[in-house]
Amino acid sequence: MFKFFKVSAIAAAALVSSLSAGATVFNFSYTSANGHVTSGTLTGTANGQFVENISDISVFFDGLAFVGNGSLFSRAGVCTPYPNCYWTTNPGVVSFNSALNNFMFIDTNYPITGTYTNYFAFTNVDPTQLVIQTYGVNTFNENERPQNVSTWSLAEAATVPAPGGLGLLALGLAGLGAARRKRVAVV
């Protein structure tokens, strides 16, 4: 019986560690030269200087939520060559290093769907200058060239263990305690 509980505890610990090894929530923020703040969260996987497999994107402009938060699309820009630039359906490139960013977070499946309500674009596809644009919140359109790269921030949000993982851990520890108690009673 002890072997069963020991194996159960090891399996629960492995499950808890595998759940925490998945996607991570990140907070991002950009403050424009005139003091406007575009901030938000996204879920992804850190890989060196980049965050990949982006999903669950939410954006706020001066505290006002974008339409479609939680299900915004991520797009990348391309120049072939500059100035022939356009947005693609490829996923955006989000980096801890602002000079490597090339993304647009937008509320529609752009460019397949040509209409949109709001977007936040941070791109480096123009080799001579970087561009920041926030459009749509309270009909505001902000476009910065060159951007203030020192005000870009991307950091992992504080992690909170999932309730299901904690439950499995508690169950495994209870099983170990019960097995130990039973073993002491038999001796």
C-alpha angles and dihedrals in degrees: 000000000000090000090055092053092044091052090045092052092049091049091049091050091049091050092050092050092047091052091053092049093067131082121339132212115239130193118215133187139177126186116200124220090259093051103260114142124215110188141155149128137272136178120232148119121273114232113174109297093350141070112221136188091037120196142144093048119184124179132190127190112204087337096309115123122238118239108260097026113177092028103052118141123241117218136178128220125228133194119200089198117333127290090031094083130157142158120260134197089248113116116267122256113238118186140179083227107070093208089065097052118118110164146120119199105203137169098232138049091268132208089022088052107044097200127076141163102212143356143175114212126187110174142167099185092113104078093209100051144008120237133212120188132175115182138176109022105119086346089291120155117188121178122178127191117200100019127220097247094185091069095060112105129181119172140156112264119235107278121232118195115246113253091233092055092050090049092053091048091050091048091051092049091047089052091051091049092049092048092049091047091050091048091051091048092053094050 
